Amino acid sequence: MRLFKGVTRELINNFNREIYSYRIRAIDALVFLTYRCTSRCKTCNIWKRNADREAELGWEGWKSVLERLRDYGIRSVEIFGGDALLRKDVIFNMIRFCSDHGIKTYFPTNSILMDRVTAEGLVEAGLDTIYFSLDAIDTESDRVRGVSGTFSKVKRAIEHLVEARGEREYPKIIICSTLSNMNFESLEDIIGFLKDYPVDAVYPRLVTEFSRRNIDASVIKGIAPDPYFVSSEGRSHLFSPEQTRRFREIINRLKSGNGSGPYINFQGIDFAPDEAFTSGEYGIRRCLVCSTLVTINPNGDVTPCPFYPAYIIGNLLTADGLDRIWGSSTHTEFIQQQRRAEIKLCSGCIMPTFYPTLRERLRYYLKRLKDKVSVLPRRNRRPSTQTR
């Protein structure tokens, strides 16, 4: 019954997002507090951006932005970076403002700056969900993240958050593991490690790696995309066909486990075709992000896509409201090009996996149902009414 309610809730949310997308009406916001980062990840280059610290909004600026999001009716804010904990002067106030005004907050972290005081501050401010990035165990994590001691810092950060949360239900603790050819064999070790922690879910995710060919072919009105999901060391971290096969075996073992340990959400893997593993290609899917998710740069600029930071449709610090920006002619032109499948960058984008269309969501659940039925013991199956 609990599973049925969860599926029903997701389908209703999907249906509502489709309606909002058709109307070009935003539901959620993705807020970049900073592009500066304390990690040096091999699969992400955001830390290589020429981040202008002076252009980052202070709390009063962000408060004005949040007031406009509240007045528009935004229901959730994901606080993003870079490393958003470089902005401790802002983040706790931001979470508290959202909590006071009924806006859900989500916060992904690499844990490097997550000490006990920070964990307590996040909980007390009213954070709804925290995503801890954990890509490997022990020193293998350092190779992926590019800095030393990352695993111990994540472990300590989880413990601080668990202690600060106590018996409270929130914030929910989600573990996100980005799997590439460097670390896919670590997934079972990650799950084993997490059995001792009260995490709410684990999200294994396939590495995203935009190709230079698609980036160069996706200039819109003279504006080139600048996606951060690009190898930072000049070589690919996608899978070989053999690695893809082995990883699928790992996933199947985890799916057929005895149910002990944390809940694992396999959606990010199940949505991915083999081509996504080996070439980073999903095919161009209809995007609900550019019409329902407001992306806000560190200076308050608004864009329809987190991978087009220079495609600016307005600034929430100076505009009268989000209504003046969202759905403008510059914005709708971007959406129309995406819906006509003219933006090649979209073929390598993972975002539609987490913001799927209703049709894709239904197909996903039907496949899950089929997979579950196929592994049932024969004696538990209803006899067929068909004869050969």
GROMACS .gro file of C-alpha atoms in nm, residues 109-240:
model
  132
  109THR     CA    1   2.709   1.871  -0.046
  110ASN     CA    2   3.057   1.726  -0.092
  111SER     CA    3   3.088   1.739   0.291
  112ILE     CA    4   3.431   1.905   0.295
  113LEU     CA    5   3.311   2.203   0.501
  114MET     CA    6   3.047   2.012   0.699
  115ASP     CA    7   3.154   2.026   1.064
  116ARG     CA    8   2.932   1.965   1.367
  117VAL     CA    9   2.829   2.329   1.402
  118THR     CA   10   2.732   2.344   1.035
  119ALA     CA   11   2.523   2.028   1.062
  120GLU     CA   12   2.342   2.167   1.365
  121GLY     CA   13   2.282   2.494   1.181
  122LEU     CA   14   2.129   2.319   0.880
  123VAL     CA   15   1.894   2.115   1.099
  124GLU     CA   16   1.790   2.409   1.316
  125ALA     CA   17   1.727   2.625   1.009
  126GLY     CA   18   1.472   2.369   0.885
  127LEU     CA   19   1.644   2.196   0.592
  128ASP     CA   20   1.413   1.938   0.433
  129THR     CA   21   1.657   1.713   0.242
  130ILE     CA   22   2.034   1.682   0.228
  131TYR     CA   23   2.222   1.496  -0.046
  132PHE     CA   24   2.563   1.362   0.052
  133SER     CA   25   2.790   1.284  -0.244
  134LEU     CA   26   2.968   0.952  -0.185
  135ASP     CA   27   3.139   0.800  -0.487
  136ALA     CA   28   3.372   0.541  -0.333
  137ILE     CA   29   3.514   0.405  -0.010
  138ASP     CA   30   3.850   0.498   0.143
  139THR     CA   31   4.124   0.640  -0.081
  140GLU     CA   32   3.939   0.547  -0.402
  141SER     CA   33   3.713   0.842  -0.327
  142ASP     CA   34   4.011   1.078  -0.338
  143ARG     CA   35   4.091   0.973  -0.694
  144VAL     CA   36   3.739   1.060  -0.809
  145ARG     CA   37   3.706   1.382  -0.610
  146GLY     CA   38   4.060   1.508  -0.666
  147VAL     CA   39   4.133   1.598  -0.302
  148SER     CA   40   4.259   1.390  -0.012
  149GLY     CA   41   4.053   1.262   0.279
  150THR     CA   42   3.716   1.289   0.106
  151PHE     CA   43   3.571   0.961   0.232
  152SER     CA   44   3.652   1.035   0.596
  153LYS     CA   45   3.498   1.381   0.557
  154VAL     CA   46   3.176   1.241   0.413
  155LYS     CA   47   3.161   0.977   0.687
  156ARG     CA   48   3.211   1.239   0.957
  157ALA     CA   49   2.958   1.473   0.795
  158ILE     CA   50   2.690   1.203   0.788
  159GLU     CA   51   2.756   1.129   1.154
  160HIS     CA   52   2.732   1.499   1.244
  161LEU     CA   53   2.402   1.532   1.057
  162VAL     CA   54   2.256   1.215   1.211
  163GLU     CA   55   2.352   1.339   1.556
  164ALA     CA   56   2.208   1.685   1.492
  165ARG     CA   57   1.884   1.543   1.351
  166GLY     CA   58   1.830   1.315   1.648
  167GLU     CA   59   1.478   1.174   1.654
  168ARG     CA   60   1.344   1.428   1.408
  169GLU     CA   61   1.214   1.321   1.068
  170TYR     CA   62   1.395   1.597   0.880
  171PRO     CA   63   1.620   1.659   0.706
  172LYS     CA   64   1.592   1.345   0.498
  173ILE     CA   65   1.936   1.198   0.432
  174ILE     CA   66   2.000   1.092   0.073
  175ILE     CA   67   2.327   0.947  -0.056
  176CYS     CA   68   2.411   1.026  -0.420
  177SER     CA   69   2.676   0.814  -0.591
  178THR     CA   70   2.791   0.918  -0.937
  179LEU     CA   71   2.923   0.608  -1.115
  180SER     CA   72   3.184   0.620  -1.391
  181ASN     CA   73   3.454   0.391  -1.525
  182MET     CA   74   3.664   0.497  -1.226
  183ASN     CA   75   3.438   0.376  -0.947
  184PHE     CA   76   3.139   0.169  -1.063
  185GLU     CA   77   3.275  -0.140  -0.889
  186SER     CA   78   3.261   0.048  -0.557
  187LEU     CA   79   2.881   0.065  -0.548
  188GLU     CA   80   2.832  -0.256  -0.350
  189ASP     CA   81   3.094  -0.142  -0.099
  190ILE     CA   82   2.911   0.190  -0.062
  191ILE     CA   83   2.582   0.010   0.006
  192GLY     CA   84   2.754  -0.218   0.257
  193PHE     CA   85   2.908   0.077   0.438
  194LEU     CA   86   2.573   0.259   0.460
  195LYS     CA   87   2.397  -0.032   0.633
  196ASP     CA   88   2.520   0.109   0.964
  197TYR     CA   89   2.368   0.453   0.904
  198PRO     CA   90   2.004   0.572   0.916
  199VAL     CA   91   2.000   0.709   0.563
  200ASP     CA   92   1.664   0.744   0.390
  201ALA     CA   93   1.775   0.645   0.039
  202VAL     CA   94   2.068   0.589  -0.194
  203TYR     CA   95   2.061   0.728  -0.548
  204PRO     CA   96   2.317   0.566  -0.778
  205ARG     CA   97   2.357   0.789  -1.083
  206LEU     CA   98   2.532   0.746  -1.412
  207VAL     CA   99   2.808   0.993  -1.491
  208THR     CA  100   2.709   1.269  -1.734
  209GLU     CA  101   2.970   1.371  -1.988
  210PHE     CA  102   2.878   1.622  -2.257
  211SER     CA  103   3.071   1.587  -2.580
  212ARG     CA  104   3.260   1.878  -2.730
  213ARG     CA  105   3.079   1.809  -3.058
  214ASN     CA  106   2.737   1.865  -2.901
  215ILE     CA  107   2.855   2.168  -2.705
  216ASP     CA  108   2.988   2.336  -3.020
  217ALA     CA  109   2.668   2.252  -3.211
  218SER     CA  110   2.440   2.407  -2.948
  219VAL     CA  111   2.499   2.780  -2.980
  220ILE     CA  112   2.171   2.973  -2.946
  221LYS     CA  113   2.150   3.338  -3.051
  222GLY     CA  114   2.529   3.350  -3.036
  223ILE     CA  115   2.535   3.209  -2.681
  224ALA     CA  116   2.727   2.886  -2.623
  225PRO     CA  117   2.642   2.642  -2.344
  226ASP     CA  118   2.887   2.597  -2.058
  227PRO     CA  119   2.797   2.264  -1.896
  228TYR     CA  120   2.994   2.163  -1.589
  229PHE     CA  121   2.950   1.791  -1.655
  230VAL     CA  122   3.266   1.770  -1.863
  231SER     CA  123   3.585   1.580  -1.783
  232SER     CA  124   3.825   1.810  -1.603
  233GLU     CA  125   4.133   1.612  -1.700
  234GLY     CA  126   4.093   1.573  -2.076
  235ARG     CA  127   3.997   1.206  -2.088
  236SER     CA  128   3.663   1.031  -2.086
  237HIS     CA  129   3.515   0.862  -1.782
  238LEU     CA  130   3.238   0.686  -1.972
  239PHE     CA  131   3.203   0.308  -1.970
  240SER     CA  132   3.327   0.053  -2.218
   0.00000   0.00000   0.00000
